[in-house]
């Protein structure tokens, strides 16, 4: 293994001079700097970033912890975060909690042992407070993405879940639907609470009652609860439209409907939160409230790097990104010839 002493001997300088060239510190002539770098290239020397981190108290490593790598929303967030980190000279470690608090806790323990400079954190839910407090305790800067966690003050990048949900439900109401089901995430996740609020608000603004029998709380992973869908379809007055709180739920619901011989949108209109990335442009189908996922990652990473390099600011910053209603072919006007919804 090539060391700085090997570099120093061949370049005819001290090991301290080599260290200063590597860390871009101290007063060194440009000629000496060029000579040392030329020798480093000749010997194919790669600086040990972890060793440098111990000296500089910086590793130039950041962590991104997301909740579901299979969701295109989060993979696009990861791209935005990675691109921004790379432009600023940082490397990124990825973690995926699978919406599981235990797995999230394991990742935070790994983060603490890895000596990262900061964490971009998409929380699993309200109980993520314990993990975030661990990061605070160890003085590791972090920025939260997508979901708020009550009891923690930090920079956060959010989407407008309430407004996006209201737009989706208003779209369905405008098509004549009056029995609209909500298949939501867990109530201990802030986005699920806000999407329910938007769902409820759209009904109240339209002068429609909110029937809680049409609201199902699951989780944001792939839809696997056939019983909940069957219960909705078995209601005396079943829904004519379904609002899925995220894209993975929507796909599972549509598959389950088709297995029961129900067509979308012929017999059931379906809308959801979050788009599917490039795949959706090939075969546009689902009506969605699309969020700017790349900007989530890019802005979150920008805030994190600012905190790391400039130190904590006087106040926490919150960025709220709007959603865009994209009307496609998974919804249609309700057939007025059928019995009126009650």
mmCIF file of C-alpha atoms in Angstrom:
data_model
loop_
_atom_site.group_PDB
_atom_site.id
_atom_site.type_symbol
_atom_site.label_atom_id
_atom_site.label_comp_id
_atom_site.label_asym_id
_atom_site.label_seq_id
_atom_site.Cartn_x
_atom_site.Cartn_y
_atom_site.Cartn_z
ATOM 1 C CA UNK A 1 0.000 0.000 0.000
ATOM 2 C CA UNK A 2 1.348 3.401 -0.997
ATOM 3 C CA UNK A 3 1.624 5.841 1.928
ATOM 4 C CA UNK A 4 2.259 9.568 2.217
ATOM 5 C CA UNK A 5 5.844 8.700 3.229
ATOM 6 C CA UNK A 6 6.392 7.026 -0.143
ATOM 7 C CA UNK A 7 5.005 10.132 -1.849
ATOM 8 C CA UNK A 8 7.214 12.401 0.266
ATOM 9 C CA UNK A 9 10.381 10.417 -0.508
ATOM 10 C CA UNK A 10 9.851 10.442 -4.274
ATOM 11 C CA UNK A 11 8.759 14.086 -4.376
ATOM 12 C CA UNK A 12 11.659 15.087 -2.071
ATOM 13 C CA UNK A 13 9.359 16.837 0.417
ATOM 14 C CA UNK A 14 8.236 16.148 3.962
ATOM 15 C CA UNK A 15 5.279 13.928 4.851
ATOM 16 C CA UNK A 16 3.652 17.034 6.363
ATOM 17 C CA UNK A 17 3.848 18.767 2.976
ATOM 18 C CA UNK A 18 2.166 15.790 1.296
ATOM 19 C CA UNK A 19 -0.569 15.857 3.933
ATOM 20 C CA UNK A 20 -1.134 19.563 3.307
ATOM 21 C CA UNK A 21 -1.438 18.959 -0.437
ATOM 22 C CA UNK A 22 -3.970 16.157 0.114
ATOM 23 C CA UNK A 23 -6.044 18.252 2.517
ATOM 24 C CA UNK A 24 -5.555 21.479 0.547
ATOM 25 C CA UNK A 25 -4.321 23.237 3.673
ATOM 26 C CA UNK A 26 -1.303 25.298 4.666
ATOM 27 C CA UNK A 27 0.951 27.549 2.597
ATOM 28 C CA UNK A 28 2.638 25.576 -0.175
ATOM 29 C CA UNK A 29 4.077 26.876 -3.419
ATOM 30 C CA UNK A 30 2.210 25.989 -6.576
ATOM 31 C CA UNK A 31 5.316 24.278 -7.960
ATOM 32 C CA UNK A 32 5.572 22.007 -4.923
ATOM 33 C CA UNK A 33 1.866 21.263 -5.026
ATOM 34 C CA UNK A 34 2.085 20.240 -8.690
ATOM 35 C CA UNK A 35 5.164 18.052 -8.031
ATOM 36 C CA UNK A 36 3.445 16.214 -5.184
ATOM 37 C CA UNK A 37 0.244 15.660 -7.174
ATOM 38 C CA UNK A 38 2.286 14.374 -10.139
ATOM 39 C CA UNK A 39 3.937 11.786 -7.892
ATOM 40 C CA UNK A 40 0.557 10.795 -6.425
ATOM 41 C CA UNK A 41 -0.743 10.157 -9.938
ATOM 42 C CA UNK A 42 2.379 8.181 -10.914
ATOM 43 C CA UNK A 43 2.037 5.937 -7.862
ATOM 44 C CA UNK A 44 -1.760 5.709 -8.235
ATOM 45 C CA UNK A 45 -2.186 6.948 -4.672
ATOM 46 C CA UNK A 46 -5.768 7.174 -3.337
ATOM 47 C CA UNK A 47 -6.114 9.135 -0.061
ATOM 48 C CA UNK A 48 -7.739 7.294 2.814
ATOM 49 C CA UNK A 49 -10.891 9.376 3.341
ATOM 50 C CA UNK A 50 -11.683 7.791 6.721
ATOM 51 C CA UNK A 51 -8.190 8.568 8.058
ATOM 52 C CA UNK A 52 -8.488 12.111 6.780
ATOM 53 C CA UNK A 53 -11.875 12.347 8.459
ATOM 54 C CA UNK A 54 -10.373 11.501 11.828
ATOM 55 C CA UNK A 55 -7.973 14.424 11.464
ATOM 56 C CA UNK A 56 -10.357 16.923 9.916
ATOM 57 C CA UNK A 57 -13.441 15.742 11.857
ATOM 58 C CA UNK A 58 -15.130 15.401 8.440
ATOM 59 C CA UNK A 59 -15.588 12.271 6.350
ATOM 60 C CA UNK A 60 -17.355 13.819 3.324
ATOM 61 C CA UNK A 61 -19.825 10.952 3.702
ATOM 62 C CA UNK A 62 -23.571 11.537 3.959
ATOM 63 C CA UNK A 63 -26.415 9.100 4.504
ATOM 64 C CA UNK A 64 -29.808 8.969 2.813
ATOM 65 C CA UNK A 65 -32.372 6.853 4.640
ATOM 66 C CA UNK A 66 -35.638 6.292 2.763
ATOM 67 C CA UNK A 67 -38.676 4.169 3.529
ATOM 68 C CA UNK A 68 -39.244 2.108 0.365
ATOM 69 C CA UNK A 69 -36.697 1.725 -2.420
ATOM 70 C CA UNK A 70 -39.304 -0.031 -4.618
ATOM 71 C CA UNK A 71 -41.398 3.142 -4.766
ATOM 72 C CA UNK A 72 -40.439 5.304 -7.792
ATOM 73 C CA UNK A 73 -41.103 8.403 -5.676
ATOM 74 C CA UNK A 74 -38.211 7.512 -3.374
ATOM 75 C CA UNK A 75 -35.866 6.294 -6.096
ATOM 76 C CA UNK A 76 -36.251 9.680 -7.792
ATOM 77 C CA UNK A 77 -35.629 11.418 -4.451
ATOM 78 C CA UNK A 78 -32.430 9.377 -4.173
ATOM 79 C CA UNK A 79 -31.286 10.569 -7.604
ATOM 80 C CA UNK A 80 -31.829 14.218 -6.659
ATOM 81 C CA UNK A 81 -29.981 13.749 -3.373
ATOM 82 C CA UNK A 82 -27.051 11.904 -4.956
ATOM 83 C CA UNK A 83 -26.600 14.431 -7.767
ATOM 84 C CA UNK A 84 -26.533 17.333 -5.308
ATOM 85 C CA UNK A 85 -24.168 15.571 -2.907
ATOM 86 C CA UNK A 86 -21.749 14.718 -5.708
ATOM 87 C CA UNK A 87 -21.635 18.300 -6.971
ATOM 88 C CA UNK A 88 -20.572 19.399 -3.488
ATOM 89 C CA UNK A 89 -17.874 16.738 -3.149
ATOM 90 C CA UNK A 90 -19.764 14.338 -0.885
ATOM 91 C CA UNK A 91 -20.360 10.610 -1.233
ATOM 92 C CA UNK A 92 -23.715 9.099 -0.296
ATOM 93 C CA UNK A 93 -24.587 5.951 1.661
ATOM 94 C CA UNK A 94 -28.103 4.591 1.058
ATOM 95 C CA UNK A 95 -30.430 2.881 3.505
ATOM 96 C CA UNK A 96 -33.954 1.518 3.057
ATOM 97 C CA UNK A 97 -36.170 1.022 6.116
ATOM 98 C CA UNK A 98 -39.049 -0.779 4.325
ATOM 99 C CA UNK A 99 -41.485 1.233 6.506
ATOM 100 C CA UNK A 100 -40.167 -0.792 9.463
ATOM 101 C CA UNK A 101 -39.156 0.912 12.715
ATOM 102 C CA UNK A 102 -36.809 -1.933 13.701
ATOM 103 C CA UNK A 103 -34.929 -1.772 10.420
ATOM 104 C CA UNK A 104 -34.813 2.018 10.637
ATOM 105 C CA UNK A 105 -33.263 1.741 14.115
ATOM 106 C CA UNK A 106 -30.602 -0.656 12.800
ATOM 107 C CA UNK A 107 -29.696 1.794 10.046
ATOM 108 C CA UNK A 108 -29.379 4.671 12.501
ATOM 109 C CA UNK A 109 -27.025 2.583 14.641
ATOM 110 C CA UNK A 110 -24.944 1.881 11.530
ATOM 111 C CA UNK A 111 -24.961 5.592 10.668
ATOM 112 C CA UNK A 112 -23.669 6.458 14.140
ATOM 113 C CA UNK A 113 -20.813 3.964 13.814
ATOM 114 C CA UNK A 114 -19.880 5.096 10.286
ATOM 115 C CA UNK A 115 -19.133 8.701 11.308
ATOM 116 C CA UNK A 116 -21.139 10.311 8.509
ATOM 117 C CA UNK A 117 -21.242 14.103 8.386
ATOM 118 C CA UNK A 118 -25.043 14.268 8.116
ATOM 119 C CA UNK A 119 -28.244 12.406 7.303
ATOM 120 C CA UNK A 120 -31.112 13.040 4.893
ATOM 121 C CA UNK A 121 -33.924 11.174 6.635
ATOM 122 C CA UNK A 122 -37.363 10.066 5.389
ATOM 123 C CA UNK A 123 -39.000 8.881 8.625
ATOM 124 C CA UNK A 124 -41.032 5.708 8.911
ATOM 125 C CA UNK A 125 -43.533 7.547 11.113
ATOM 126 C CA UNK A 126 -44.056 9.316 14.420
ATOM 127 C CA UNK A 127 -42.019 6.717 16.337
ATOM 128 C CA UNK A 128 -38.963 7.759 14.315
ATOM 129 C CA UNK A 129 -38.622 10.435 17.002
ATOM 130 C CA UNK A 130 -36.415 8.042 19.002
ATOM 131 C CA UNK A 131 -33.993 7.604 16.096
ATOM 132 C CA UNK A 132 -33.872 11.329 15.369
ATOM 133 C CA UNK A 133 -33.111 12.075 19.015
ATOM 134 C CA UNK A 134 -30.199 9.640 18.802
ATOM 135 C CA UNK A 135 -28.785 11.629 15.907
ATOM 136 C CA UNK A 136 -29.264 14.853 17.882
ATOM 137 C CA UNK A 137 -27.568 13.328 20.926
ATOM 138 C CA UNK A 138 -24.495 12.491 18.864
ATOM 139 C CA UNK A 139 -24.423 15.896 17.158
ATOM 140 C CA UNK A 140 -25.107 14.609 13.646
ATOM 141 C CA UNK A 141 -26.959 17.161 11.463
ATOM 142 C CA UNK A 142 -30.054 15.873 9.689
ATOM 143 C CA UNK A 143 -32.833 17.078 7.412
ATOM 144 C CA UNK A 144 -36.246 15.388 7.228
ATOM 145 C CA UNK A 145 -37.953 14.519 3.931
ATOM 146 C CA UNK A 146 -41.604 13.965 3.042
ATOM 147 C CA UNK A 147 -42.952 13.354 6.570
ATOM 148 C CA UNK A 148 -42.905 15.455 9.708
ATOM 149 C CA UNK A 149 -42.242 13.951 13.131
ATOM 150 C CA UNK A 150 -43.960 15.661 16.093
ATOM 151 C CA UNK A 151 -41.504 16.668 18.799
ATOM 152 C CA UNK A 152 -38.502 17.350 16.568
ATOM 153 C CA UNK A 153 -37.307 20.704 15.235
ATOM 154 C CA UNK A 154 -35.137 20.588 12.132
ATOM 155 C CA UNK A 155 -35.060 21.560 8.479
ATOM 156 C CA UNK A 156 -37.704 19.707 6.481
ATOM 157 C CA UNK A 157 -38.797 19.339 2.844
ATOM 158 C CA UNK A 158 -42.452 18.378 2.470
ATOM 159 C CA UNK A 159 -45.111 17.976 -0.179
ATOM 160 C CA UNK A 160 -48.530 19.544 0.251
ATOM 161 C CA UNK A 161 -50.381 16.319 1.039
ATOM 162 C CA UNK A 162 -53.596 17.989 2.139
ATOM 163 C CA UNK A 163 -53.919 20.145 -0.971
ATOM 164 C CA UNK A 164 -53.008 17.293 -3.318
ATOM 165 C CA UNK A 165 -55.578 14.997 -1.724
ATOM 166 C CA UNK A 166 -58.241 17.682 -1.924
ATOM 167 C CA UNK A 167 -57.550 18.169 -5.667
ATOM 168 C CA UNK A 168 -57.861 14.443 -6.364
ATOM 169 C CA UNK A 169 -61.147 14.095 -4.506
ATOM 170 C CA UNK A 170 -62.556 17.273 -6.050
ATOM 171 C CA UNK A 171 -61.709 15.820 -9.463
ATOM 172 C CA UNK A 172 -63.745 12.705 -8.637
ATOM 173 C CA UNK A 173 -66.622 14.735 -7.246
ATOM 174 C CA UNK A 174 -66.589 16.814 -10.423
ATOM 175 C CA UNK A 175 -67.066 13.597 -12.391
ATOM 176 C CA UNK A 176 -70.213 12.843 -10.417
ATOM 177 C CA UNK A 177 -68.811 10.413 -7.848
ATOM 178 C CA UNK A 178 -70.367 10.657 -4.423
ATOM 179 C CA UNK A 179 -69.182 7.396 -2.840
ATOM 180 C CA UNK A 180 -65.384 7.779 -2.804
ATOM 181 C CA UNK A 181 -63.272 5.362 -0.785
ATOM 182 C CA UNK A 182 -59.916 6.314 0.733
ATOM 183 C CA UNK A 183 -57.302 3.571 1.087
ATOM 184 C CA UNK A 184 -54.793 5.369 3.267
ATOM 185 C CA UNK A 185 -51.475 4.845 5.000
ATOM 186 C CA UNK A 186 -51.059 4.354 8.733
ATOM 187 C CA UNK A 187 -52.431 7.170 10.926
ATOM 188 C CA UNK A 188 -49.052 7.429 12.695
ATOM 189 C CA UNK A 189 -47.567 8.849 9.482
ATOM 190 C CA UNK A 190 -48.031 12.601 8.972
ATOM 191 C CA UNK A 191 -48.745 12.361 5.226
ATOM 192 C CA UNK A 192 -51.566 9.869 5.839
ATOM 193 C CA UNK A 193 -53.168 12.221 8.362
ATOM 194 C CA UNK A 194 -52.912 15.145 5.957
ATOM 195 C CA UNK A 195 -54.292 13.154 3.010
ATOM 196 C CA UNK A 196 -57.266 12.166 5.122
ATOM 197 C CA UNK A 197 -57.758 15.849 6.025
ATOM 198 C CA UNK A 198 -57.722 16.799 2.325
ATOM 199 C CA UNK A 199 -60.157 13.975 1.525
ATOM 200 C CA UNK A 200 -62.504 15.169 4.246
ATOM 201 C CA UNK A 201 -62.147 18.834 3.293
ATOM 202 C CA UNK A 202 -63.106 18.152 -0.344
ATOM 203 C CA UNK A 203 -66.296 16.429 0.806
ATOM 204 C CA UNK A 204 -67.262 19.204 3.192
ATOM 205 C CA UNK A 205 -66.594 21.948 0.626
ATOM 206 C CA UNK A 206 -68.873 20.104 -1.806
ATOM 207 C CA UNK A 207 -71.597 19.745 0.838
ATOM 208 C CA UNK A 208 -71.166 15.964 0.988
ATOM 209 C CA UNK A 209 -71.130 13.831 4.141
ATOM 210 C CA UNK A 210 -67.963 11.954 5.078
ATOM 211 C CA UNK A 211 -68.752 8.259 5.459
ATOM 212 C CA UNK A 212 -66.041 6.713 7.662
ATOM 213 C CA UNK A 213 -66.982 3.230 6.443
ATOM 214 C CA UNK A 214 -65.312 4.221 3.163
ATOM 215 C CA UNK A 215 -61.967 4.976 4.862
ATOM 216 C CA UNK A 216 -59.387 2.194 5.260
ATOM 217 C CA UNK A 217 -56.025 2.648 7.026
ATOM 218 C CA UNK A 218 -53.268 0.239 5.948
ATOM 219 C CA UNK A 219 -49.636 1.180 5.260
ATOM 220 C CA UNK A 220 -47.746 2.620 2.336
ATOM 221 C CA UNK A 221 -46.217 -0.665 1.195
ATOM 222 C CA UNK A 222 -47.579 -2.750 -1.671
ATOM 223 C CA UNK A 223 -51.332 -3.385 -1.326
ATOM 224 C CA UNK A 224 -51.900 -6.853 0.149
ATOM 225 C CA UNK A 225 -55.090 -6.469 2.181
ATOM 226 C CA UNK A 226 -57.702 -8.134 -0.015
ATOM 227 C CA UNK A 227 -60.149 -8.249 2.895
ATOM 228 C CA UNK A 228 -60.301 -4.461 3.180
ATOM 229 C CA UNK A 229 -61.141 -4.078 -0.499
ATOM 230 C CA UNK A 230 -63.745 -6.818 -0.282
ATOM 231 C CA UNK A 231 -65.325 -5.046 2.700
ATOM 232 C CA UNK A 232 -65.591 -1.825 0.689
ATOM 233 C CA UNK A 233 -67.166 -3.606 -2.275
ATOM 234 C CA UNK A 234 -69.613 -5.427 0.019
ATOM 235 C CA UNK A 235 -71.042 -2.217 1.514
ATOM 236 C CA UNK A 236 -74.785 -1.704 0.913
ATOM 237 C CA UNK A 237 -73.791 1.342 -1.149
ATOM 238 C CA UNK A 238 -70.266 0.539 -2.392
ATOM 239 C CA UNK A 239 -67.841 3.151 -3.701
ATOM 240 C CA UNK A 240 -67.737 4.120 -7.353
ATOM 241 C CA UNK A 241 -64.235 5.572 -7.002
ATOM 242 C CA UNK A 242 -61.147 4.881 -4.896
ATOM 243 C CA UNK A 243 -58.476 7.331 -3.786
ATOM 244 C CA UNK A 244 -55.269 5.401 -3.031
ATOM 245 C CA UNK A 245 -52.926 7.334 -0.784
ATOM 246 C CA UNK A 246 -49.836 6.347 -2.801
ATOM 247 C CA UNK A 247 -48.871 4.756 -6.094
ATOM 248 C CA UNK A 248 -48.020 1.273 -4.788
ATOM 249 C CA UNK A 249 -51.410 1.006 -3.119
ATOM 250 C CA UNK A 250 -53.075 2.100 -6.362
ATOM 251 C CA UNK A 251 -51.368 -0.585 -8.442
ATOM 252 C CA UNK A 252 -52.359 -3.317 -5.981
ATOM 253 C CA UNK A 253 -55.933 -2.096 -5.822
ATOM 254 C CA UNK A 254 -56.283 -2.055 -9.612
ATOM 255 C CA UNK A 255 -54.883 -5.584 -9.839
ATOM 256 C CA UNK A 256 -57.289 -6.787 -7.143
ATOM 257 C CA UNK A 257 -60.243 -5.102 -8.881
ATOM 258 C CA UNK A 258 -59.370 -6.754 -12.183
ATOM 259 C CA UNK A 259 -59.116 -10.144 -10.498
ATOM 260 C CA UNK A 260 -62.720 -9.605 -9.390
ATOM 261 C CA UNK A 261 -63.766 -8.781 -12.941
ATOM 262 C CA UNK A 262 -64.128 -5.045 -12.292
ATOM 263 C CA UNK A 263 -62.653 -2.741 -14.921
ATOM 264 C CA UNK A 264 -60.868 0.569 -14.326
ATOM 265 C CA UNK A 265 -62.266 3.092 -15.068
ATOM 266 C CA UNK A 266 -65.341 1.350 -16.523
ATOM 267 C CA UNK A 267 -66.710 0.156 -13.196
ATOM 268 C CA UNK A 268 -64.367 1.866 -10.725
ATOM 269 C CA UNK A 269 -62.418 5.102 -11.050
ATOM 270 C CA UNK A 270 -59.039 5.161 -9.282
ATOM 271 C CA UNK A 271 -56.727 8.056 -8.375
ATOM 272 C CA UNK A 272 -53.574 8.150 -6.275
ATOM 273 C CA UNK A 273 -50.791 10.240 -4.799
ATOM 274 C CA UNK A 274 -47.366 10.181 -6.548
ATOM 275 C CA UNK A 275 -46.473 9.349 -10.110
ATOM 276 C CA UNK A 276 -44.408 6.481 -11.509
ATOM 277 C CA UNK A 277 -41.495 8.307 -13.082
ATOM 278 C CA UNK A 278 -40.410 7.654 -16.690
ATOM 279 C CA UNK A 279 -42.527 4.480 -16.964
ATOM 280 C CA UNK A 280 -45.710 6.539 -16.776
ATOM 281 C CA UNK A 281 -44.827 8.442 -19.948
ATOM 282 C CA UNK A 282 -44.835 5.180 -21.927
ATOM 283 C CA UNK A 283 -48.358 4.179 -20.995
ATOM 284 C CA UNK A 284 -50.064 7.059 -19.171
ATOM 285 C CA UNK A 285 -52.949 5.646 -17.198
ATOM 286 C CA UNK A 286 -53.305 6.671 -13.580
ATOM 287 C CA UNK A 287 -54.724 10.030 -12.567
ATOM 288 C CA UNK A 288 -52.321 11.267 -9.900
ATOM 289 C CA UNK A 289 -51.270 14.107 -7.651
ATOM 290 C CA UNK A 290 -47.669 14.229 -8.852
ATOM 291 C CA UNK A 291 -44.963 15.513 -6.521
ATOM 292 C CA UNK A 292 -41.575 16.883 -7.684
ATOM 293 C CA UNK A 293 -39.603 13.981 -6.218
ATOM 294 C CA UNK A 294 -36.224 15.002 -7.664
ATOM 295 C CA UNK A 295 -36.566 18.422 -6.015
ATOM 296 C CA UNK A 296 -37.316 16.739 -2.667
ATOM 297 C CA UNK A 297 -33.922 15.044 -2.770
ATOM 298 C CA UNK A 298 -31.995 17.949 -4.256
ATOM 299 C CA UNK A 299 -33.367 20.606 -1.896
ATOM 300 C CA UNK A 300 -33.114 18.353 1.144
ATOM 301 C CA UNK A 301 -29.477 17.613 0.368
ATOM 302 C CA UNK A 302 -28.764 21.298 -0.225
ATOM 303 C CA UNK A 303 -30.188 22.187 3.196
ATOM 304 C CA UNK A 304 -28.175 19.402 4.831
ATOM 305 C CA UNK A 305 -24.867 20.464 3.267
ATOM 306 C CA UNK A 306 -25.517 24.076 4.290
ATOM 307 C CA UNK A 307 -26.047 22.947 7.900
ATOM 308 C CA UNK A 308 -22.854 20.870 7.828
ATOM 309 C CA UNK A 309 -20.654 23.551 6.288
ATOM 310 C CA UNK A 310 -22.155 26.647 7.920
ATOM 311 C CA UNK A 311 -23.255 25.272 11.276
ATOM 312 C CA UNK A 312 -26.760 25.352 12.789
ATOM 313 C CA UNK A 313 -28.875 28.370 11.916
ATOM 314 C CA UNK A 314 -31.095 30.338 14.282
ATOM 315 C CA UNK A 315 -34.308 28.752 12.987
ATOM 316 C CA UNK A 316 -35.461 25.558 11.338
ATOM 317 C CA UNK A 317 -36.461 25.866 7.700
ATOM 318 C CA UNK A 318 -39.512 24.279 6.076
ATOM 319 C CA UNK A 319 -39.921 23.957 2.315
ATOM 320 C CA UNK A 320 -43.393 22.976 1.066
ATOM 321 C CA UNK A 321 -43.484 21.694 -2.514
ATOM 322 C CA UNK A 322 -46.822 21.742 -4.375
ATOM 323 C CA UNK A 323 -48.317 18.747 -6.156
ATOM 324 C CA UNK A 324 -49.724 18.782 -9.687
ATOM 325 C CA UNK A 325 -53.002 17.102 -10.665
ATOM 326 C CA UNK A 326 -52.411 14.979 -13.770
ATOM 327 C CA UNK A 327 -55.708 13.718 -15.185
ATOM 328 C CA UNK A 328 -55.326 10.523 -17.189
ATOM 329 C CA UNK A 329 -57.488 7.562 -18.120
ATOM 330 C CA UNK A 330 -58.075 5.832 -14.770
ATOM 331 C CA UNK A 331 -61.085 8.049 -14.046
ATOM 332 C CA UNK A 332 -64.294 8.773 -15.900
ATOM 333 C CA UNK A 333 -67.641 10.442 -15.315
ATOM 334 C CA UNK A 334 -70.050 8.366 -13.318
ATOM 335 C CA UNK A 335 -72.877 6.810 -15.329
ATOM 336 C CA UNK A 336 -75.897 8.952 -14.451
ATOM 337 C CA UNK A 337 -78.255 6.121 -15.404
ATOM 338 C CA UNK A 338 -77.246 4.081 -12.347
ATOM 339 C CA UNK A 339 -79.084 4.574 -9.028
ATOM 340 C CA UNK A 340 -78.122 7.754 -7.196
ATOM 341 C CA UNK A 341 -75.579 7.466 -4.394
ATOM 342 C CA UNK A 342 -76.996 7.843 -0.945
#
